[in-house]
Amino acid sequence: KRVYADKTVIIPTDDDSGVNGGQVLVYVATTVGDLNNGKLYVLRRKDGNKRETDMVVGNSYPVELVEFPANYKSLTGAKLDAISDTLKGIKFGRVEDCDAGKGSVDANRNVYFTVTGQDFTGVNADRSRTRFGRAYRLTLDAASPLSGTLTCIMDGDNNALSNPARALYNVDNICVTKDYVYVQEDPNGYPIGALEKQHEHDARIYQYDIETGAVKVLMELDHHRTAADSAKFNVSKNATTGAYEYKKSTIGSWEFGAMIDVSDAIGVPDVFMIAVQPHTWIGAKYKGVDTIVNGGANTRKNEDQASQIILVKGIPREKVVAGINDKNAENLFEVYPNPATGVFNISFENNNEATVEVVNALGQQVYTDRVNGKGKVSKEINLTDLPNGNYFLKLTVDGKQSQKVITKQ
């Protein structure tokens, strides 16, 4: 809504490993909130090249969105796949997830997505699609969501020692913050060759620095293979007897699921909710325990896997500005009342000019202003027209930044 006024723009992705691969689509309606009457488009390179692996990490490629027939809603998935091939849509190796940039309108036009990959067999014997996985940034043009540039930002198939993402092993979900992209792995269990040992690890979450392109491991799943409770988390079901037996899990057999920034929802900065799927944490007692509401039906009554959703505190959403870690940075200003019904007041010591910014739960700037003057100054911040909820109030003085969570109620 903020990027393309008076339009509805939705980015669906296609987790398909078939003949025509997975695609990136764009739904565009000319009315805000219209989910029924819009047009559907598929992503293609302007030169018509459909091969994913012909794109090199770090390079940007001009792309456009090409329209499907007007009756697309009545067509089967197979028919849409075939039309996508005719339209020369890019054939990705399973497009798993996507998320938009945060913090500004320009950042919102950047759509990041993960491609899990598929083995170099069958329809991918020609190696036209990634094997170990990639992450991309689709930057849509400011004037229209139907053109832009596509950049591969992480490539697990590039074995060069200089490639910071060379250890990627089938990236699955993605979470984007103001300054970082977090990608989560779901290893597919491919055979690891002698020159591919960097992929031989348990599922990880990687942090990609949007500004510098640096990649580092944020965390890696612990299967408890040698822990005292190993027998709880390392179980196999006997194919003949159906009995549950102790067996250590194989490397990469667990996965990370979704990762969601819940900082603003709970009023605590840098907190994320992460789903963990330990596929060898199984047992009969986990069957049929899901409660279905509103007349639904439990269609997976024999599902015997347990899982966890955890909260992790301290995962950065944005970079630290020089001075924010100073002992006195958190006391840079006072804010009152907090909570408030809409009008907040701040007071602080100012030497010349300070910047005040308020950011919402989506990382979008909803208020900004400058404060001039020296000595002890006060500033009224009126958020009366904004929805109730938690916001980040940020103050920058002399290059030092401090932020506090404020609540409008």
mmCIF file of C-alpha atoms in Angstrom, residues 4-362:
data_model
loop_
_atom_site.group_PDB
_atom_site.id
_atom_site.type_symbol
_atom_site.label_atom_id
_atom_site.label_comp_id
_atom_site.label_asym_id
_atom_site.label_seq_id
_atom_site.Cartn_x
_atom_site.Cartn_y
_atom_site.Cartn_z
ATOM 1 C CA TYR A 4 2.219 1.437 -4.852
ATOM 2 C CA ALA A 5 -0.604 3.796 -3.911
ATOM 3 C CA ASP A 6 -4.152 2.657 -4.669
ATOM 4 C CA LYS A 7 -3.004 -0.852 -5.629
ATOM 5 C CA THR A 8 -2.900 -4.300 -4.102
ATOM 6 C CA VAL A 9 0.390 -6.082 -4.834
ATOM 7 C CA ILE A 10 0.967 -9.648 -3.614
ATOM 8 C CA ILE A 11 3.999 -11.867 -4.305
ATOM 9 C CA PRO A 12 3.087 -15.599 -4.353
ATOM 10 C CA THR A 13 5.909 -18.145 -4.779
ATOM 11 C CA ASP A 14 5.781 -21.668 -6.202
ATOM 12 C CA ASP A 15 7.482 -24.579 -4.386
ATOM 13 C CA ASP A 16 7.618 -26.823 -7.452
ATOM 14 C CA SER A 17 10.340 -29.221 -8.591
ATOM 15 C CA GLY A 18 8.549 -30.478 -11.710
ATOM 16 C CA VAL A 19 9.257 -30.027 -15.403
ATOM 17 C CA ASN A 20 8.561 -26.283 -15.353
ATOM 18 C CA GLY A 21 10.108 -25.642 -11.953
ATOM 19 C CA GLY A 22 8.909 -23.111 -9.426
ATOM 20 C CA GLN A 23 8.016 -19.548 -10.323
ATOM 21 C CA VAL A 24 7.798 -16.139 -8.704
ATOM 22 C CA LEU A 25 4.438 -14.526 -9.377
ATOM 23 C CA VAL A 26 2.940 -11.092 -8.813
ATOM 24 C CA TYR A 27 -0.765 -10.390 -8.297
ATOM 25 C CA VAL A 28 -1.755 -6.778 -8.998
ATOM 26 C CA ALA A 29 -5.170 -5.186 -8.459
ATOM 27 C CA THR A 30 -5.942 -1.527 -9.090
ATOM 28 C CA THR A 31 -7.940 -1.220 -5.853
ATOM 29 C CA VAL A 32 -6.533 -1.489 -2.344
ATOM 30 C CA GLY A 33 -7.623 -4.747 -0.732
ATOM 31 C CA ASP A 34 -9.002 -6.327 -3.918
ATOM 32 C CA LEU A 35 -8.160 -10.045 -3.796
ATOM 33 C CA ASN A 36 -10.499 -11.155 -6.577
ATOM 34 C CA ASN A 37 -10.230 -8.944 -9.639
ATOM 35 C CA GLY A 38 -6.515 -8.456 -10.082
ATOM 36 C CA LYS A 39 -4.208 -9.761 -12.783
ATOM 37 C CA LEU A 40 -1.552 -12.446 -12.348
ATOM 38 C CA TYR A 41 1.976 -12.168 -13.721
ATOM 39 C CA VAL A 42 5.049 -14.411 -13.850
ATOM 40 C CA LEU A 43 8.649 -13.277 -13.431
ATOM 41 C CA ARG A 44 10.938 -13.554 -16.430
ATOM 42 C CA ARG A 45 14.273 -12.152 -17.495
ATOM 43 C CA LYS A 46 14.067 -9.537 -20.227
ATOM 44 C CA ASP A 47 16.460 -11.582 -22.364
ATOM 45 C CA GLY A 48 14.109 -14.595 -22.108
ATOM 46 C CA ASN A 49 16.651 -16.906 -20.405
ATOM 47 C CA LYS A 50 14.716 -19.371 -18.233
ATOM 48 C CA ARG A 51 17.728 -21.134 -16.670
ATOM 49 C CA GLU A 52 18.193 -20.252 -13.007
ATOM 50 C CA THR A 53 21.862 -21.205 -12.760
ATOM 51 C CA ASP A 54 22.824 -18.938 -15.648
ATOM 52 C CA MET A 55 22.469 -16.114 -13.128
ATOM 53 C CA VAL A 56 25.697 -15.481 -11.207
ATOM 54 C CA VAL A 57 25.720 -14.504 -7.545
ATOM 55 C CA GLY A 58 26.243 -10.772 -7.122
ATOM 56 C CA ASN A 59 25.089 -9.843 -10.632
ATOM 57 C CA SER A 60 21.790 -8.061 -11.312
ATOM 58 C CA TYR A 61 19.518 -8.953 -14.220
ATOM 59 C CA PRO A 62 16.679 -6.871 -15.741
ATOM 60 C CA VAL A 63 13.347 -8.630 -15.263
ATOM 61 C CA GLU A 64 9.706 -8.042 -16.089
ATOM 62 C CA LEU A 65 6.378 -9.491 -15.046
ATOM 63 C CA VAL A 66 4.385 -11.034 -17.883
ATOM 64 C CA GLU A 67 0.613 -11.431 -17.677
ATOM 65 C CA PHE A 68 -1.197 -14.764 -17.515
ATOM 66 C CA PRO A 69 -4.488 -15.150 -19.440
ATOM 67 C CA ALA A 70 -7.443 -13.305 -17.894
ATOM 68 C CA ASN A 71 -9.110 -16.640 -17.003
ATOM 69 C CA TYR A 72 -6.150 -17.781 -14.871
ATOM 70 C CA LYS A 73 -8.371 -18.473 -11.852
ATOM 71 C CA SER A 74 -10.173 -21.246 -13.734
ATOM 72 C CA LEU A 75 -6.963 -22.965 -14.867
ATOM 73 C CA THR A 76 -5.274 -25.914 -13.192
ATOM 74 C CA GLY A 77 -1.813 -25.670 -11.699
ATOM 75 C CA ALA A 78 -0.453 -27.841 -14.479
ATOM 76 C CA LYS A 79 -1.959 -25.535 -17.109
ATOM 77 C CA LEU A 80 -0.514 -22.459 -15.408
ATOM 78 C CA ASP A 81 2.887 -24.171 -15.318
ATOM 79 C CA ALA A 82 2.708 -24.852 -19.036
ATOM 80 C CA ILE A 83 1.689 -21.258 -19.783
ATOM 81 C CA SER A 84 4.529 -19.997 -17.594
ATOM 82 C CA ASP A 85 6.959 -21.980 -19.736
ATOM 83 C CA THR A 86 5.482 -20.446 -22.881
ATOM 84 C CA LEU A 87 5.834 -16.986 -21.332
ATOM 85 C CA LYS A 88 9.487 -17.816 -20.549
ATOM 86 C CA GLY A 89 9.078 -17.551 -16.796
ATOM 87 C CA ILE A 90 12.287 -18.309 -14.882
ATOM 88 C CA LYS A 91 12.376 -21.974 -13.802
ATOM 89 C CA PHE A 92 13.614 -21.973 -10.219
ATOM 90 C CA GLY A 93 14.365 -25.115 -8.220
ATOM 91 C CA ARG A 94 11.515 -24.772 -5.688
ATOM 92 C CA VAL A 95 10.733 -21.242 -4.502
ATOM 93 C CA GLU A 96 9.987 -21.773 -0.814
ATOM 94 C CA ASP A 97 9.391 -18.436 0.868
ATOM 95 C CA CYS A 98 9.597 -14.650 0.471
ATOM 96 C CA ASP A 99 9.627 -11.523 2.594
ATOM 97 C CA ALA A 100 9.830 -7.784 1.903
ATOM 98 C CA GLY A 101 12.461 -5.313 3.055
ATOM 99 C CA LYS A 102 11.732 -3.155 6.095
ATOM 100 C CA GLY A 103 12.324 0.407 7.216
ATOM 101 C CA SER A 104 11.355 2.582 4.238
ATOM 102 C CA VAL A 105 9.318 2.664 1.028
ATOM 103 C CA ASP A 106 12.456 1.973 -1.009
ATOM 104 C CA ALA A 107 13.306 -1.000 1.219
ATOM 105 C CA ASN A 108 9.741 -2.332 0.851
ATOM 106 C CA ARG A 109 10.271 -2.621 -2.922
ATOM 107 C CA ASN A 110 12.949 -5.252 -2.277
ATOM 108 C CA VAL A 111 11.407 -8.712 -2.121
ATOM 109 C CA TYR A 112 13.762 -11.427 -0.877
ATOM 110 C CA PHE A 113 13.057 -15.086 -1.573
ATOM 111 C CA THR A 114 14.661 -18.489 -1.052
ATOM 112 C CA VAL A 115 15.050 -21.301 -3.566
ATOM 113 C CA THR A 116 15.577 -24.639 -1.795
ATOM 114 C CA GLY A 117 17.136 -26.484 -4.718
ATOM 115 C CA GLN A 118 16.837 -29.972 -6.134
ATOM 116 C CA ASP A 119 19.317 -32.699 -6.929
ATOM 117 C CA PHE A 120 21.073 -32.849 -10.306
ATOM 118 C CA THR A 121 18.871 -35.721 -11.476
ATOM 119 C CA GLY A 122 15.636 -36.075 -13.456
ATOM 120 C CA VAL A 123 14.326 -32.724 -14.697
ATOM 121 C CA ASN A 124 17.409 -31.051 -13.216
ATOM 122 C CA ALA A 125 19.959 -33.358 -14.818
ATOM 123 C CA ASP A 126 20.967 -30.417 -16.994
ATOM 124 C CA ARG A 127 21.871 -28.484 -13.821
ATOM 125 C CA SER A 128 19.755 -25.539 -14.880
ATOM 126 C CA ARG A 129 18.476 -25.093 -11.311
ATOM 127 C CA THR A 130 20.264 -24.751 -8.013
ATOM 128 C CA ARG A 131 21.114 -27.875 -6.040
ATOM 129 C CA PHE A 132 22.091 -26.659 -2.576
ATOM 130 C CA GLY A 133 19.940 -23.548 -2.608
ATOM 131 C CA ARG A 134 20.012 -19.824 -3.235
ATOM 132 C CA ALA A 135 18.568 -16.552 -1.945
ATOM 133 C CA TYR A 136 17.529 -13.698 -4.218
ATOM 134 C CA ARG A 137 16.559 -10.040 -4.056
ATOM 135 C CA LEU A 138 13.881 -8.827 -6.468
ATOM 136 C CA THR A 139 13.916 -5.024 -6.609
ATOM 137 C CA LEU A 140 10.694 -3.729 -8.141
ATOM 138 C CA ASP A 141 10.754 -0.398 -9.947
ATOM 139 C CA ALA A 142 9.336 2.587 -8.080
ATOM 140 C CA ALA A 143 6.930 3.420 -10.896
ATOM 141 C CA SER A 144 5.528 -0.071 -11.444
ATOM 142 C CA PRO A 145 5.568 -3.532 -9.822
ATOM 143 C CA LEU A 146 5.837 -5.087 -13.294
ATOM 144 C CA SER A 147 9.560 -4.516 -13.869
ATOM 145 C CA GLY A 148 12.766 -4.422 -11.888
ATOM 146 C CA THR A 149 16.038 -6.224 -11.298
ATOM 147 C CA LEU A 150 16.839 -9.645 -9.895
ATOM 148 C CA THR A 151 20.021 -10.374 -7.929
ATOM 149 C CA CYS A 152 21.257 -13.667 -6.496
ATOM 150 C CA ILE A 153 22.607 -12.703 -3.061
ATOM 151 C CA MET A 154 23.509 -16.172 -1.697
ATOM 152 C CA ASP A 155 24.559 -19.266 -3.661
ATOM 153 C CA GLY A 156 25.157 -22.669 -2.078
ATOM 154 C CA ASP A 157 26.444 -24.228 -5.303
ATOM 155 C CA ASN A 158 29.466 -21.949 -5.630
ATOM 156 C CA ASN A 159 32.337 -23.809 -3.942
ATOM 157 C CA ALA A 160 34.821 -20.943 -4.168
ATOM 158 C CA LEU A 161 36.478 -20.216 -0.823
ATOM 159 C CA SER A 162 35.684 -16.559 -1.385
ATOM 160 C CA ASN A 163 31.931 -17.303 -1.420
ATOM 161 C CA PRO A 164 30.580 -16.496 2.071
ATOM 162 C CA ALA A 165 27.481 -18.650 1.457
ATOM 163 C CA ARG A 166 29.294 -21.732 0.136
ATOM 164 C CA ALA A 167 28.022 -23.919 3.015
ATOM 165 C CA LEU A 168 24.309 -23.363 2.318
ATOM 166 C CA TYR A 169 22.376 -26.628 2.389
ATOM 167 C CA ASN A 170 18.846 -26.202 1.028
ATOM 168 C CA VAL A 171 17.526 -22.929 2.412
ATOM 169 C CA ASP A 172 13.847 -22.972 3.236
ATOM 170 C CA ASN A 173 12.221 -20.049 5.045
ATOM 171 C CA ILE A 174 13.300 -16.417 5.130
ATOM 172 C CA CYS A 175 12.844 -13.464 7.487
ATOM 173 C CA VAL A 176 13.876 -9.916 6.552
ATOM 174 C CA THR A 177 14.543 -7.063 8.966
ATOM 175 C CA LYS A 178 15.762 -3.515 8.394
ATOM 176 C CA ASP A 179 19.423 -4.478 7.972
ATOM 177 C CA TYR A 180 19.542 -8.277 7.821
ATOM 178 C CA VAL A 181 18.136 -11.251 5.959
ATOM 179 C CA TYR A 182 17.814 -14.485 7.950
ATOM 180 C CA VAL A 183 17.547 -17.732 5.983
ATOM 181 C CA GLN A 184 16.735 -21.097 7.546
ATOM 182 C CA GLU A 185 17.827 -24.488 6.266
ATOM 183 C CA ASP A 186 15.929 -27.703 5.589
ATOM 184 C CA PRO A 187 18.631 -30.084 4.252
ATOM 185 C CA ASN A 188 17.375 -32.504 1.588
ATOM 186 C CA GLY A 189 19.903 -35.238 2.381
ATOM 187 C CA TYR A 190 21.807 -35.260 -0.921
ATOM 188 C CA PRO A 191 24.993 -37.305 -1.168
ATOM 189 C CA ILE A 192 27.904 -35.029 -0.223
ATOM 190 C CA GLY A 193 30.857 -35.201 -2.608
ATOM 191 C CA ALA A 194 34.512 -34.902 -1.686
ATOM 192 C CA LEU A 195 34.563 -31.252 -2.719
ATOM 193 C CA GLU A 196 31.281 -30.452 -0.938
ATOM 194 C CA LYS A 197 32.145 -31.196 2.686
ATOM 195 C CA GLN A 198 31.204 -27.656 3.706
ATOM 196 C CA HIS A 199 27.551 -28.728 3.387
ATOM 197 C CA GLU A 200 27.973 -31.572 5.904
ATOM 198 C CA HIS A 201 26.347 -29.988 8.940
ATOM 199 C CA ASP A 202 23.033 -29.799 10.764
ATOM 200 C CA ALA A 203 20.427 -27.216 9.798
ATOM 201 C CA ARG A 204 21.490 -23.627 10.322
ATOM 202 C CA ILE A 205 20.102 -20.122 10.304
ATOM 203 C CA TYR A 206 22.325 -17.665 8.427
ATOM 204 C CA GLN A 207 22.467 -13.903 8.771
ATOM 205 C CA TYR A 208 23.004 -11.937 5.553
ATOM 206 C CA ASP A 209 24.079 -8.310 5.920
ATOM 207 C CA ILE A 210 22.025 -6.289 3.403
ATOM 208 C CA GLU A 211 24.583 -3.481 3.244
ATOM 209 C CA THR A 212 27.841 -5.453 2.969
ATOM 210 C CA GLY A 213 26.777 -8.905 1.745
ATOM 211 C CA ALA A 214 28.583 -10.565 4.660
ATOM 212 C CA VAL A 215 27.204 -13.956 5.723
ATOM 213 C CA LYS A 216 27.567 -15.619 9.102
ATOM 214 C CA VAL A 217 26.014 -18.560 10.943
ATOM 215 C CA LEU A 218 23.503 -17.377 13.535
ATOM 216 C CA MET A 219 22.720 -20.797 15.014
ATOM 217 C CA GLU A 220 22.806 -24.532 14.267
ATOM 218 C CA LEU A 221 20.405 -27.209 15.502
ATOM 219 C CA ASP A 222 21.641 -29.488 18.307
ATOM 220 C CA HIS A 223 20.292 -33.033 17.884
ATOM 221 C CA HIS A 224 21.322 -34.093 21.403
ATOM 222 C CA ARG A 225 23.065 -37.108 19.878
ATOM 223 C CA THR A 226 25.487 -37.454 22.799
ATOM 224 C CA ALA A 227 23.410 -35.764 25.495
ATOM 225 C CA ALA A 228 21.831 -37.503 28.471
ATOM 226 C CA ASP A 229 18.402 -37.228 26.818
ATOM 227 C CA SER A 230 19.619 -38.535 23.445
ATOM 228 C CA ALA A 231 17.056 -41.365 23.472
ATOM 229 C CA LYS A 232 14.196 -38.853 23.551
ATOM 230 C CA PHE A 233 15.231 -36.959 20.433
ATOM 231 C CA ASN A 234 16.864 -39.711 18.372
ATOM 232 C CA VAL A 235 14.177 -42.263 17.555
ATOM 233 C CA SER A 236 13.448 -44.373 14.497
ATOM 234 C CA LYS A 237 10.348 -46.409 13.652
ATOM 235 C CA ASN A 238 10.998 -50.032 12.733
ATOM 236 C CA ALA A 239 9.545 -50.570 9.255
ATOM 237 C CA THR A 240 8.682 -54.213 10.033
ATOM 238 C CA THR A 241 7.396 -54.159 13.606
ATOM 239 C CA GLY A 242 6.303 -50.550 13.888
ATOM 240 C CA ALA A 243 8.202 -50.256 17.157
ATOM 241 C CA TYR A 244 9.952 -47.022 18.120
ATOM 242 C CA GLU A 245 13.664 -47.649 18.602
ATOM 243 C CA TYR A 246 16.662 -45.584 19.637
ATOM 244 C CA LYS A 247 18.786 -44.540 16.669
ATOM 245 C CA LYS A 248 20.999 -41.496 16.340
ATOM 246 C CA SER A 249 19.771 -39.041 13.760
ATOM 247 C CA THR A 250 21.704 -38.450 10.553
ATOM 248 C CA ILE A 251 23.423 -35.162 9.778
ATOM 249 C CA GLY A 252 20.933 -32.571 8.553
ATOM 250 C CA SER A 253 17.797 -34.610 9.254
ATOM 251 C CA TRP A 254 16.167 -31.843 11.310
ATOM 252 C CA GLU A 255 15.008 -28.500 9.975
ATOM 253 C CA PHE A 256 14.157 -24.958 10.949
ATOM 254 C CA GLY A 257 10.655 -23.830 10.097
ATOM 255 C CA ALA A 258 9.299 -20.308 10.071
ATOM 256 C CA MET A 259 11.103 -17.407 11.781
ATOM 257 C CA ILE A 260 9.032 -14.367 12.744
ATOM 258 C CA ASP A 261 10.028 -11.071 14.352
ATOM 259 C CA VAL A 262 7.706 -10.626 17.352
ATOM 260 C CA SER A 263 9.610 -7.771 19.028
ATOM 261 C CA ASP A 264 6.884 -5.194 18.619
ATOM 262 C CA ALA A 265 4.096 -7.618 19.470
ATOM 263 C CA ILE A 266 5.580 -8.354 22.917
ATOM 264 C CA GLY A 267 7.267 -5.007 23.497
ATOM 265 C CA VAL A 268 10.799 -6.408 23.756
ATOM 266 C CA PRO A 269 13.408 -5.543 21.089
ATOM 267 C CA ASP A 270 15.180 -8.202 19.011
ATOM 268 C CA VAL A 271 12.976 -11.188 19.865
ATOM 269 C CA PHE A 272 12.098 -13.778 17.223
ATOM 270 C CA MET A 273 9.799 -16.792 17.238
ATOM 271 C CA ILE A 274 11.347 -19.818 15.502
ATOM 272 C CA ALA A 275 9.810 -23.179 14.613
ATOM 273 C CA VAL A 276 12.018 -26.253 15.080
ATOM 274 C CA GLN A 277 11.144 -29.561 13.457
ATOM 275 C CA PRO A 278 13.204 -32.411 14.956
ATOM 276 C CA HIS A 279 12.132 -35.229 12.631
ATOM 277 C CA THR A 280 13.528 -37.954 14.901
ATOM 278 C CA TRP A 281 11.623 -36.731 17.960
ATOM 279 C CA ILE A 282 8.791 -39.185 17.394
ATOM 280 C CA GLY A 283 6.503 -41.478 19.377
ATOM 281 C CA ALA A 284 2.996 -42.921 19.573
ATOM 282 C CA LYS A 285 1.956 -40.382 22.225
ATOM 283 C CA TYR A 286 2.206 -37.560 19.677
ATOM 284 C CA LYS A 287 -0.445 -39.032 17.387
ATOM 285 C CA GLY A 288 -3.854 -37.380 17.042
ATOM 286 C CA VAL A 289 -3.249 -34.685 19.648
ATOM 287 C CA ASP A 290 -4.077 -31.691 17.466
ATOM 288 C CA THR A 291 -7.363 -30.010 18.322
ATOM 289 C CA ILE A 292 -9.355 -28.902 15.301
ATOM 290 C CA VAL A 293 -11.848 -26.067 15.775
ATOM 291 C CA ASN A 294 -14.721 -24.593 13.782
ATOM 292 C CA GLY A 295 -15.872 -27.920 12.401
ATOM 293 C CA GLY A 296 -12.592 -28.868 10.767
ATOM 294 C CA ALA A 297 -11.121 -32.346 10.562
ATOM 295 C CA ASN A 298 -7.754 -33.680 11.699
ATOM 296 C CA THR A 299 -6.465 -35.255 8.500
ATOM 297 C CA ARG A 300 -3.094 -36.307 9.995
ATOM 298 C CA LYS A 301 -4.160 -38.460 12.926
ATOM 299 C CA ASN A 302 -1.124 -40.724 12.521
ATOM 300 C CA GLU A 303 1.387 -37.870 12.569
ATOM 301 C CA ASP A 304 3.848 -38.940 15.263
ATOM 302 C CA GLN A 305 6.413 -36.120 15.148
ATOM 303 C CA ALA A 306 6.852 -33.610 17.931
ATOM 304 C CA SER A 307 8.131 -30.091 17.338
ATOM 305 C CA GLN A 308 8.845 -26.855 19.144
ATOM 306 C CA ILE A 309 8.254 -23.141 18.762
ATOM 307 C CA ILE A 310 10.851 -21.167 20.665
ATOM 308 C CA LEU A 311 11.506 -17.511 21.453
ATOM 309 C CA VAL A 312 15.060 -16.296 20.950
ATOM 310 C CA LYS A 313 16.116 -12.956 22.382
ATOM 311 C CA GLY A 314 19.052 -10.918 21.120
ATOM 312 C CA ILE A 315 18.842 -11.474 17.352
ATOM 313 C CA PRO A 316 19.577 -8.057 15.812
ATOM 314 C CA ARG A 317 17.024 -6.457 13.527
ATOM 315 C CA GLU A 318 19.199 -3.514 12.597
ATOM 316 C CA LYS A 319 22.783 -2.410 12.903
ATOM 317 C CA VAL A 320 24.057 -0.681 15.976
ATOM 318 C CA VAL A 321 24.811 2.972 15.358
ATOM 319 C CA ALA A 322 28.066 4.200 16.865
ATOM 320 C CA GLY A 323 27.404 4.969 20.487
ATOM 321 C CA ILE A 324 24.289 2.854 20.988
ATOM 322 C CA ASN A 325 26.255 0.388 23.105
ATOM 323 C CA ASP A 326 27.643 3.132 25.314
ATOM 324 C CA LYS A 327 26.666 2.592 28.915
ATOM 325 C CA ASN A 328 24.687 5.819 28.969
ATOM 326 C CA ALA A 329 23.102 5.432 25.525
ATOM 327 C CA GLU A 330 19.937 3.851 26.868
ATOM 328 C CA ASN A 331 19.512 6.870 29.145
ATOM 329 C CA LEU A 332 19.909 9.352 26.304
ATOM 330 C CA PHE A 333 16.316 10.504 26.749
ATOM 331 C CA GLU A 334 13.193 10.194 28.862
ATOM 332 C CA VAL A 335 9.736 9.545 27.466
ATOM 333 C CA TYR A 336 6.457 10.215 29.280
ATOM 334 C CA PRO A 337 3.741 9.213 29.658
ATOM 335 C CA ASN A 338 4.274 5.647 28.449
ATOM 336 C CA PRO A 339 1.848 4.049 27.694
ATOM 337 C CA ALA A 340 -0.144 6.982 26.316
ATOM 338 C CA THR A 341 -3.306 7.504 24.320
ATOM 339 C CA GLY A 342 -1.447 9.265 21.539
ATOM 340 C CA VAL A 343 0.715 12.154 22.777
ATOM 341 C CA PHE A 344 4.185 11.378 24.119
ATOM 342 C CA ASN A 345 6.796 13.781 25.452
ATOM 343 C CA ILE A 346 10.558 13.307 25.373
ATOM 344 C CA SER A 347 13.284 15.277 27.103
ATOM 345 C CA PHE A 348 17.028 15.083 26.576
ATOM 346 C CA GLU A 349 20.292 17.027 26.496
ATOM 347 C CA ASN A 350 20.907 18.462 23.038
ATOM 348 C CA ASN A 351 24.074 20.104 21.718
ATOM 349 C CA ASN A 352 22.792 21.293 18.365
ATOM 350 C CA GLU A 353 20.363 19.158 16.371
ATOM 351 C CA ALA A 354 18.704 15.826 17.143
ATOM 352 C CA THR A 355 16.560 13.460 15.053
ATOM 353 C CA VAL A 356 13.439 11.753 16.382
ATOM 354 C CA GLU A 357 11.983 8.740 14.580
ATOM 355 C CA VAL A 358 9.093 6.376 15.291
ATOM 356 C CA VAL A 359 8.944 2.960 13.589
ATOM 357 C CA ASN A 360 6.006 0.531 13.566
ATOM 358 C CA ALA A 361 5.885 -3.275 13.801
ATOM 359 C CA LEU A 362 6.602 -3.643 10.073
#
